[in-house]
Coordinates of C-alpha atoms and ligand atoms in Angstrom, one line a residue:
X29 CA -34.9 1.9 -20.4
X30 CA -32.0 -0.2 -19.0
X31 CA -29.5 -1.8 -21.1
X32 CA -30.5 -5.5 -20.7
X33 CA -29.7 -8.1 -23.0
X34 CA -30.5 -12.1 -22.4
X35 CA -28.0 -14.8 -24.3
X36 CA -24.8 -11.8 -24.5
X37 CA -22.4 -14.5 -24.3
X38 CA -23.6 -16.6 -26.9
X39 CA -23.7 -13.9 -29.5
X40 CA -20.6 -13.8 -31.6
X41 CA -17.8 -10.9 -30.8
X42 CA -19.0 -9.3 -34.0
X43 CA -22.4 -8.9 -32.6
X44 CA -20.9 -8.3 -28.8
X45 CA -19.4 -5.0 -30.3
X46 CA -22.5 -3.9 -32.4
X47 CA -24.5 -4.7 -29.1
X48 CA -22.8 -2.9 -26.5
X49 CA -21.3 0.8 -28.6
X50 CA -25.2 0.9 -29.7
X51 CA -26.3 0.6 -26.2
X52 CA -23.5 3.0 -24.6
X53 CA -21.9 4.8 -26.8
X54 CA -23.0 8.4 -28.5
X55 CA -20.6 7.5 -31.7
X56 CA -20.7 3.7 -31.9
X57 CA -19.0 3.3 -35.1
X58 CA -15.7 5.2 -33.2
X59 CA -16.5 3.2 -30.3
X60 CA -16.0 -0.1 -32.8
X61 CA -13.0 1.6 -34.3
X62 CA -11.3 2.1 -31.2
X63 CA -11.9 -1.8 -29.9
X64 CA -10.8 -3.0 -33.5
X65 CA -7.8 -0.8 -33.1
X66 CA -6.7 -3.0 -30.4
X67 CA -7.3 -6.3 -31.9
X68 CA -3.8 -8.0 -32.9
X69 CA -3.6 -8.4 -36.6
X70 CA -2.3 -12.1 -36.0
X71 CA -5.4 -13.7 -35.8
X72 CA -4.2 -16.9 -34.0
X73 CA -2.4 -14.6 -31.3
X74 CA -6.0 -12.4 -31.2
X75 CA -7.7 -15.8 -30.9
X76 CA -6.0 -16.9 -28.1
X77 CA -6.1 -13.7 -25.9
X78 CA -10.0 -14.1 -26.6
X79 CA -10.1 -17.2 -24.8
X80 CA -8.2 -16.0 -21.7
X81 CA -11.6 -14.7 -20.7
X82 CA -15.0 -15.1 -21.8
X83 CA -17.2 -12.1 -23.7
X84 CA -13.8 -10.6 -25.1
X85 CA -14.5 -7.9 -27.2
X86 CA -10.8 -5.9 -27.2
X87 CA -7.3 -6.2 -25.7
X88 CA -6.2 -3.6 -22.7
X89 CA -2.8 -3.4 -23.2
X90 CA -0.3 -2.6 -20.0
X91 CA 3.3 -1.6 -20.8
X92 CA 6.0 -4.5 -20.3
X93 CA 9.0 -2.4 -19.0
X94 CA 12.5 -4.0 -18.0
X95 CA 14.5 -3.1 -15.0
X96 CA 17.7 -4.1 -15.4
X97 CA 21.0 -4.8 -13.2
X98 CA 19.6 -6.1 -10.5
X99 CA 22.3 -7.9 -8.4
X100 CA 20.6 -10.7 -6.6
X101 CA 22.4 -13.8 -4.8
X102 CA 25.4 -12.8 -6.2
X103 CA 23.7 -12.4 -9.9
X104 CA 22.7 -10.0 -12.4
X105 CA 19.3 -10.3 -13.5
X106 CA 16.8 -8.1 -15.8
X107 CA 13.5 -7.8 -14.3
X108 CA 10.5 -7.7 -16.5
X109 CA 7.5 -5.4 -15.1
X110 CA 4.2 -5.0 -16.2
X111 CA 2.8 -1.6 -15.4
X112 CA 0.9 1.8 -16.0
X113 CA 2.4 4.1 -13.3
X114 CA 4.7 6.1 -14.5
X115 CA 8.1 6.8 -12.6
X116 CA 7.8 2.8 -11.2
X117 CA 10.1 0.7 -13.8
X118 CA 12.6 3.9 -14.2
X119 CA 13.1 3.6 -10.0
X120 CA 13.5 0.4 -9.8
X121 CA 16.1 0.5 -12.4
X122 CA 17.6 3.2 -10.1
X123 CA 17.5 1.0 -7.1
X124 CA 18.5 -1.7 -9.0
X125 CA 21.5 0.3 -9.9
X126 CA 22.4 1.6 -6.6
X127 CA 22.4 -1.6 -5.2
X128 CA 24.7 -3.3 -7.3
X129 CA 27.8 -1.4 -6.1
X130 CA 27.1 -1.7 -2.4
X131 CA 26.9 -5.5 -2.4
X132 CA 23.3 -6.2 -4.2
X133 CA 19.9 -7.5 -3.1
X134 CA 19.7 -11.4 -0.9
X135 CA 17.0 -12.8 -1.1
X136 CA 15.7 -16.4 0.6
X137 CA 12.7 -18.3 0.9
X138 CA 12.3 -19.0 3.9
X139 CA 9.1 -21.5 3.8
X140 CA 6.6 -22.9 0.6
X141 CA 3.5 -24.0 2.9
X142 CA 0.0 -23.0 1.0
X143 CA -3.5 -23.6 2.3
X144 CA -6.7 -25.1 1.4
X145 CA -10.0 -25.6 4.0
X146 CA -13.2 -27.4 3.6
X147 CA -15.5 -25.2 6.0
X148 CA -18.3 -27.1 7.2
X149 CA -21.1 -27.6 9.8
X150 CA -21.3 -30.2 12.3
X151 CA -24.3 -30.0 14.7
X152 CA -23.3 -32.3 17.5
X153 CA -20.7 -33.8 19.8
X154 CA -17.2 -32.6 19.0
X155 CA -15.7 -35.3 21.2
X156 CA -17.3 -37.9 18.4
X157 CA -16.3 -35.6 15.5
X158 CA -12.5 -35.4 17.0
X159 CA -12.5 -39.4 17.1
X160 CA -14.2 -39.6 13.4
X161 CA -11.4 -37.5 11.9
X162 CA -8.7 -39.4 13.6
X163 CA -10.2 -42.7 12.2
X164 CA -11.1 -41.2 8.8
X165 CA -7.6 -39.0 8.4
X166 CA -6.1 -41.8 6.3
X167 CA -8.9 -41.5 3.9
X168 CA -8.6 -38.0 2.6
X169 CA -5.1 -39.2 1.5
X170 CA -6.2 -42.7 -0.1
X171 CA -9.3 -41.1 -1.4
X172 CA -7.0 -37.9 -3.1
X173 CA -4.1 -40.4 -4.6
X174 CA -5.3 -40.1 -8.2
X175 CA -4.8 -36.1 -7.8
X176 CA -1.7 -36.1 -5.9
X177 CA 0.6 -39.1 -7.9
X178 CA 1.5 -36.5 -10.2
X179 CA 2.6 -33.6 -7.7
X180 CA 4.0 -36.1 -5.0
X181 CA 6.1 -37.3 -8.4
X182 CA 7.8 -33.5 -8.4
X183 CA 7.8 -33.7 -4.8
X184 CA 5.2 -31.7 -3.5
X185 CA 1.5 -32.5 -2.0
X186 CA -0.5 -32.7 0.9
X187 CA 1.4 -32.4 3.7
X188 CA -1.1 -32.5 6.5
X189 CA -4.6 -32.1 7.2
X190 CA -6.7 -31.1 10.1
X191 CA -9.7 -30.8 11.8
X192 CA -10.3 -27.3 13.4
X193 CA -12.9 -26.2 15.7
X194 CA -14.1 -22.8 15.0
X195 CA -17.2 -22.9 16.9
X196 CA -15.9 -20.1 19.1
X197 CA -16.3 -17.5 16.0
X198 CA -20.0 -19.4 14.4
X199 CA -22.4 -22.3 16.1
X200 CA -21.2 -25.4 14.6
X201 CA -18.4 -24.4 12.5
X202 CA -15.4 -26.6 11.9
X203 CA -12.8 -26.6 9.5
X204 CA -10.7 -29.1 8.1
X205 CA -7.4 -27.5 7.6
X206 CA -5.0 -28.8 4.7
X207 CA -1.2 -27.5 4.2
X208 CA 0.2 -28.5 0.7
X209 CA 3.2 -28.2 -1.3
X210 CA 2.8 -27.6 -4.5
X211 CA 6.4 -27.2 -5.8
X212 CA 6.8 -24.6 -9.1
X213 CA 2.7 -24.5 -9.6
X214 CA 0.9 -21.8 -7.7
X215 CA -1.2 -24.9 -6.8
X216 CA -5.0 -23.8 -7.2
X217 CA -6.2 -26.2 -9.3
X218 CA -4.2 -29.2 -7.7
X219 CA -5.3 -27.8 -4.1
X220 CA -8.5 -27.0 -5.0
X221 CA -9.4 -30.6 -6.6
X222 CA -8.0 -31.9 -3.2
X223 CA -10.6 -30.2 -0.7
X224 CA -13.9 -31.1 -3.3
X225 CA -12.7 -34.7 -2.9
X226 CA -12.0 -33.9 1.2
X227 CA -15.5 -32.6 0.9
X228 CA -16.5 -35.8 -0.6
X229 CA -14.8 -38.1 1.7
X230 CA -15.8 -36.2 4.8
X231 CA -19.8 -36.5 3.9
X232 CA -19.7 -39.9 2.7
X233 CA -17.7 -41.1 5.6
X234 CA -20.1 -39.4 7.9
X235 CA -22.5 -41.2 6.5
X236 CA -21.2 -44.8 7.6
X237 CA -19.7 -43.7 10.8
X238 CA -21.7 -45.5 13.2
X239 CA -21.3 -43.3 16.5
X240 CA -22.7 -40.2 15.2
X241 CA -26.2 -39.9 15.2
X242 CA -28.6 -39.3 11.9
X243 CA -28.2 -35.5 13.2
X244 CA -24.4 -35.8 13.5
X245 CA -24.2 -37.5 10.5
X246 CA -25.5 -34.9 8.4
X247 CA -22.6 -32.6 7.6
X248 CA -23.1 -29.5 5.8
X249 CA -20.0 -28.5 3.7
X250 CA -20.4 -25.0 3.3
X251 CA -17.7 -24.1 0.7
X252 CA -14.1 -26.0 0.1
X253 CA -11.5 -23.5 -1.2
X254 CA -7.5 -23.0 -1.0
X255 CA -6.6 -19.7 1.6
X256 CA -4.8 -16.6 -0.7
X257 CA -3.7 -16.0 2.8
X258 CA 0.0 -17.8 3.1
X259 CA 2.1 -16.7 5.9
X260 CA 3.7 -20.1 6.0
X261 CA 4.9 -19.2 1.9
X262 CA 7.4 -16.1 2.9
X263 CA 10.3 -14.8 1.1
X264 CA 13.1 -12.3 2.3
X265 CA 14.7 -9.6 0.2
X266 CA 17.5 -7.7 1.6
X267 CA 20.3 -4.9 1.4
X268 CA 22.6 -3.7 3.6
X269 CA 26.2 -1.8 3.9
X270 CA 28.1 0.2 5.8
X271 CA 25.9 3.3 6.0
X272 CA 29.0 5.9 5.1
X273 CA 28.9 3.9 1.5
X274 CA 25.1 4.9 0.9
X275 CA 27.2 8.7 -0.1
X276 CA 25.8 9.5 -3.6
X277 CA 24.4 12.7 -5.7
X278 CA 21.0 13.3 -2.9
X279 CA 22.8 11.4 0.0
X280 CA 25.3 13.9 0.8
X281 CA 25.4 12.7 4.8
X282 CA 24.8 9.2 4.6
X283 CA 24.2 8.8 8.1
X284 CA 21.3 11.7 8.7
X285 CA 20.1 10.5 5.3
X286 CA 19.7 6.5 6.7
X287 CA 18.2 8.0 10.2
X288 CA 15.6 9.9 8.1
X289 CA 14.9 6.6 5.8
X290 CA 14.4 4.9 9.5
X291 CA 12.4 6.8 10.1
X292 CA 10.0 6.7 7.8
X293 CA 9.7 3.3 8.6
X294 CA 8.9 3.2 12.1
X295 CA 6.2 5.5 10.8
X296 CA 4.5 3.3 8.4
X297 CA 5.2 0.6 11.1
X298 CA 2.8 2.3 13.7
X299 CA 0.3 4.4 11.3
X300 CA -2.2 2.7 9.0
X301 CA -2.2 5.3 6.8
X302 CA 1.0 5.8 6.3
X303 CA 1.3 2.3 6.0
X304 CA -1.3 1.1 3.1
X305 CA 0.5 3.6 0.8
X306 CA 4.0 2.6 1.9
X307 CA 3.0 -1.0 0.8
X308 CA 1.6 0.3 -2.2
X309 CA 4.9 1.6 -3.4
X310 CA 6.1 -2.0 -2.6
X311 CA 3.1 -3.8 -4.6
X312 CA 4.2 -1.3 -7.2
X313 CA 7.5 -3.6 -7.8
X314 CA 5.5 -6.5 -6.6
X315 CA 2.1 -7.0 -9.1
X316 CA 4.3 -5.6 -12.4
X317 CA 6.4 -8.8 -11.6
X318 CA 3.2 -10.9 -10.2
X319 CA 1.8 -9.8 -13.8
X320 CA 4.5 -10.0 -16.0
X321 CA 4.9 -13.5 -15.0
X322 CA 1.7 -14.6 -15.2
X323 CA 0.8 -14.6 -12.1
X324 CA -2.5 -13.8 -9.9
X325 CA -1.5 -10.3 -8.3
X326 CA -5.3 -10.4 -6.5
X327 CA -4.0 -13.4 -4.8
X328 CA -0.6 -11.9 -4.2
X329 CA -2.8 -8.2 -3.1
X330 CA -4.8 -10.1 -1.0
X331 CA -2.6 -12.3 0.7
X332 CA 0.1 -10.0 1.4
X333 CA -2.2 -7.0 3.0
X334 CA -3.8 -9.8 5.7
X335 CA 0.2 -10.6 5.9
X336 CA 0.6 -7.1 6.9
X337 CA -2.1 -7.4 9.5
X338 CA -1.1 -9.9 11.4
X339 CA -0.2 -8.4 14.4
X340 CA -4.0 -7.0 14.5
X341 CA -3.1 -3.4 13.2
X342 CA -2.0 -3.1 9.3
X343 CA 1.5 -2.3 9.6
X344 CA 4.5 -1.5 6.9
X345 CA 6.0 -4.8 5.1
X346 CA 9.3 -3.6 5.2
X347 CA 11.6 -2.8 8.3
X348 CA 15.2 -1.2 8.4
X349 CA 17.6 -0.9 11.0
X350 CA 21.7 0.2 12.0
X351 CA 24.0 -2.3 13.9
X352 CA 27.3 -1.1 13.9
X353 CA 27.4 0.9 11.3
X354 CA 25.6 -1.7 9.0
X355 CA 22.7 0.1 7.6
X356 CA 20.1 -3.0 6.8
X357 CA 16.7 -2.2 5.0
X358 CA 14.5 -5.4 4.2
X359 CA 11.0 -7.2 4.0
X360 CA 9.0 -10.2 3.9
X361 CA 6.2 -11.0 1.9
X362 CA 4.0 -13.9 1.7
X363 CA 3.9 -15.2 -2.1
X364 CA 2.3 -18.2 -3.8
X365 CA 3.5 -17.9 -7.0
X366 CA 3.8 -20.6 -10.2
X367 CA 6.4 -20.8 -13.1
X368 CA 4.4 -24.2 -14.7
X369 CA 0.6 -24.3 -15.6
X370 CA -2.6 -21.4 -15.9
X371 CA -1.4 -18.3 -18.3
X372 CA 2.6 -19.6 -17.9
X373 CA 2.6 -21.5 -21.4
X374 CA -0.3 -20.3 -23.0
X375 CA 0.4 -16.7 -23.0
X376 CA 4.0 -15.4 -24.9
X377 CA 4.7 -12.4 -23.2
X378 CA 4.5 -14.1 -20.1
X379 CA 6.8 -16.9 -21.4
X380 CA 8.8 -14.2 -22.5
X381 CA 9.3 -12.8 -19.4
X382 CA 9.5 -15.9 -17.7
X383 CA 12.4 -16.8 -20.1
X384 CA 14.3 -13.3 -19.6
X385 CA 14.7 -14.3 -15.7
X386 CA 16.2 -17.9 -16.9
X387 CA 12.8 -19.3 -16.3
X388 CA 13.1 -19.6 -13.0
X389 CA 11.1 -22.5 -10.6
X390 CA 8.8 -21.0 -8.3
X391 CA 11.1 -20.8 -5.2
X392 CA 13.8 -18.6 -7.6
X393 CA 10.3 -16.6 -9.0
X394 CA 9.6 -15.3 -5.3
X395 CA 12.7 -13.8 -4.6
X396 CA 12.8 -11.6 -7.8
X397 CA 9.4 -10.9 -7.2
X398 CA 10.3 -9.9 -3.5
X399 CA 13.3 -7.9 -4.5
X400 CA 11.5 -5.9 -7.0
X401 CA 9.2 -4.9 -4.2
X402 CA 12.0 -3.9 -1.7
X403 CA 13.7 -2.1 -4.7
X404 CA 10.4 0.5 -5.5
X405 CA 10.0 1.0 -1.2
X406 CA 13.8 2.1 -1.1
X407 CA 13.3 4.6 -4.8
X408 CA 10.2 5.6 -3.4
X409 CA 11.6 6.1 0.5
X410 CA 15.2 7.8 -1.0
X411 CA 12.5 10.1 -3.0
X412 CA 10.6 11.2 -0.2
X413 CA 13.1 11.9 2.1
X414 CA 15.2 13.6 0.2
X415 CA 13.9 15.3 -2.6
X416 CA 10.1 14.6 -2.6
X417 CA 8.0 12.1 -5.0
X418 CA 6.9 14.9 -6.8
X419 CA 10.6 15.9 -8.6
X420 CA 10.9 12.7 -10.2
X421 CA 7.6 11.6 -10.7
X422 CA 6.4 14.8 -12.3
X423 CA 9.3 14.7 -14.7
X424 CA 8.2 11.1 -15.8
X425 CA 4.5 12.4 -16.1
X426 CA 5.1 15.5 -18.5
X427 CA 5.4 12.6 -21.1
X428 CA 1.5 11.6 -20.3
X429 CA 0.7 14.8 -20.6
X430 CA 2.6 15.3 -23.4
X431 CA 1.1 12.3 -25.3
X432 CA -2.3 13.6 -23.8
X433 CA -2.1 17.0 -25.9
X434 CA -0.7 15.3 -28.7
X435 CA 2.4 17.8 -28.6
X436 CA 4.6 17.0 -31.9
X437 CA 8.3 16.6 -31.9
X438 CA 9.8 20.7 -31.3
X439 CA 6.7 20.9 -28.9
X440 CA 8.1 18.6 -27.1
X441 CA 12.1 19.1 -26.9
X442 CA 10.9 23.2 -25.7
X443 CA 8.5 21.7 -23.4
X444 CA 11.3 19.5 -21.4
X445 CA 14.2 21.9 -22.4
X446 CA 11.6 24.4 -20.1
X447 CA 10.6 22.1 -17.4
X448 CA 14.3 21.2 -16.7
X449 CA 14.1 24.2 -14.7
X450 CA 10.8 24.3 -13.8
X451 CA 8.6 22.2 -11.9
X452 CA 6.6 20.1 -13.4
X453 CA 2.7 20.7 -12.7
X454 CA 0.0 19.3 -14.8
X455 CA -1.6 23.3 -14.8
X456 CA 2.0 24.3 -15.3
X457 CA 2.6 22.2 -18.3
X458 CA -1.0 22.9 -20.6
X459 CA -0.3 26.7 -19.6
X460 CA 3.0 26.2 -21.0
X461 CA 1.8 23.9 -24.1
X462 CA -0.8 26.1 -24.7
X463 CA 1.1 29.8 -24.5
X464 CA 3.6 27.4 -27.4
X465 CA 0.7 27.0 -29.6
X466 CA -0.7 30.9 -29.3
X467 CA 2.7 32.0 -30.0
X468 CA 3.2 29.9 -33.5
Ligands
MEV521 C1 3.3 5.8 -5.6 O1 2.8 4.9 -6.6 C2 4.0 5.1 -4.5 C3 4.4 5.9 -3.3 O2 3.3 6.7 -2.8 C4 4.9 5.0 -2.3 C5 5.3 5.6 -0.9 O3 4.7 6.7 -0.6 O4 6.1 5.0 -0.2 C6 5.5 6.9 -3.8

């Protein structure tokens, strides 16, 4: 029998709960206990994480680290990151740190375009459709004032909008092409609201345009939606230094250690596969800020992997290089990100968080977000070419496993007083935990 239900989102959470742990669980009532664990006990705060979505029945909590002392522009700034992966907060704070005495992170926007089309179909003349849109143009801005006085007031809006003709790729399809600027709001809504009424205006006008025939005039508007892709919204992080000051505890000889990092990067510029999990380490830094913040990482994750694509093969984000004995290691990211509207006031850990970087506008919001990302590829490139992931990431991961197996507090201190000098294995530790427990 399949678990079907008509009407689940009209039933109240109570009956949600009762409704699904009968259906799927073998022990409902621990089931229930375990969702009502993770209710908040303040029930305006539970109330308004309920409404975030719809057919709420628990919270999923995701740590909120802090990675501190990260030098940026000249300024020290504490990063909030929310995460699951172990290891990821504790390197950036590492990075962070080993930055900040060889001259910090820079970071700089370099451009704040996004992008919205209205994809539609045309079935005619495109010389007649190329002369409609140049008479019409004016419209879309006349016809979208009531939306825009409000953005154009903090000095963003649309900033152009044209007709492309994609008939190469489809039969008949045409785009009209919008660039906005939508200042410290990520812009979806305000973009969005835009192409419906570009949608509008292009059907209606259509309609009254007398060259076009009845065929012509019969525009299809397939979809109007803004582009997560924004490579005209980058931002550059940075480091760099003479490459005899990167000397430290694993960087004994700076200069085969900096040729080794390089490396690494030509590789992940030229393989795929090397590269998708190279950029992971980066979206590591980049989503627990994206999220922290309030922010749509799928957006961001979207966006930023067609970024890395570009050039027709997926290639690695970041790029390093040595010029006179200047060691640089950077990247740039596309990011459309907002510090006003959608969760950025309604939800208090992200105001929290907004508020521990000085509640920055948008712009300022990129380049943290950047840095963080440039920060976790140099822990995580530093880790694998010198010591290996595994050292310090295992080391952070006995405590999962520790917490896993419930070890208690002298379980624990003779667990990591032995695994000090051994390595860390997930085999290695419940042999371990479990040869403690025979033995008492
Ligand atoms: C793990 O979350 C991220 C890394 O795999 C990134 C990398 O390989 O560069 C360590």
């Amino acid at each position: 029998m399949p678990n079907t239900i008509a009407g689940f989102s009209k039933l109240s959470k109570e009956e949600k709960i009762n409704w699904i742990t009968a259906a799927y669980f073998s022990n409902p009532q621990e089931a229930i206990s375990i969702l009502k664990n993770y209710w908040n006990s303040d029930e305006k705060l539970q109330k308004l994480h309920d409404e975030f979505i719809e057919n709420t029945i628990s919270n999923f909590y995701i740590p909120l680290g802090v990675a501190p002392n990260f030098l940026i522009n000249g300024k020290y700034n504490s990063i909030p990151m929310a995460i699951e992966e172990s290891s990821v907060v504790a390197a950036a704070s590492k990075a962070a740190k080993f930055w900040s005495t060889r001259g910090g992170f820079k970071a700089t926007v370099i451009n704040t375009e996004k992008i919205g089309q209205v994809h539609f179909i045309f079935k005619g003349d495109v010389t007649k459709l190329t002369s409609f849109f140049a008479q019409t143009k004016t419209k879309f801005y006349t016809n979208t004032e009531s939306i825009t006085k409000n953005m154009q007031k903090r000095g963003g809006g649309i900033l152009d909008i044209e007709l492309r003709d994609k008939t190469n790729l489809l039969p008949n399809y045409y785009q009209l092409h919008a660039t906005f600027e939508t200042k410290d709001s990520m812009g979806a809504n305000f973009i969005n609201s835009c192409l419906e009424q570009f949608a509008k205006t292009l059907k209606e006008e259509a309609q009254n345009y007398d060259s076009f025939s009845e065929e012509e005039k019969d525009i299809e508007v397939v979809m109007s939606i803004l582009s997560n892709y924004v490579p005209n919204c980058i931002v550059r992080a940075e480091v760099s230094c003479p490459v005899e000051d990167l000397a430290e505890k694993h960087i004994e000889n700076p200069k085969a250690f900096v040729e080794r990092f390089i490396r690494a990067i030509q590789i992940a510029e030229v393989e795929p596969f090397r590269a998708v999990t190279h950029n992971k380490g980066i979206m590591n830094g980049i989503d627990a800020v994206v999220l922290a913040t309030g922010n749509d990482f799928r957006a961001v994750e979207a966006g930023i992997h067609a970024y890395a694509s570009r050039n027709g093969s997926y290639s690695s984000l970041s790029h390093a290089k040595i010029e006179n004995d200047i060691f640089t290691f950077w990247l740039e990211v596309p990011l459309a990100l907002g510090t006003v509207g959608g969760l950025t006031s309604l939800h208090p850990l992200v105001k929290l968080s907004l508020e521990m970087l000085e509640n920055p506008s948008a712009k300022e919001l990129m380049q943290f977000v950047a840095v963080a990302g440039l920060a976790q590829n140099f822990a995580a490139l530093r880790s694998l070419t010198t010591t290996g992931i595994q050292d310090g990431h295992m080391k952070m991961h006995l405590n999962n496993i520790l917490n896993q197996f419930e070890a208690n507090d002298e379980e624990r201190v003779l667990i990591r007083k032995h695994f000090k000098h051994h390595v860390v294995s997930h085999s290695a530790v419940v042999e371990y935990i479990e040869t403690l427990r025979r033995t008492v």
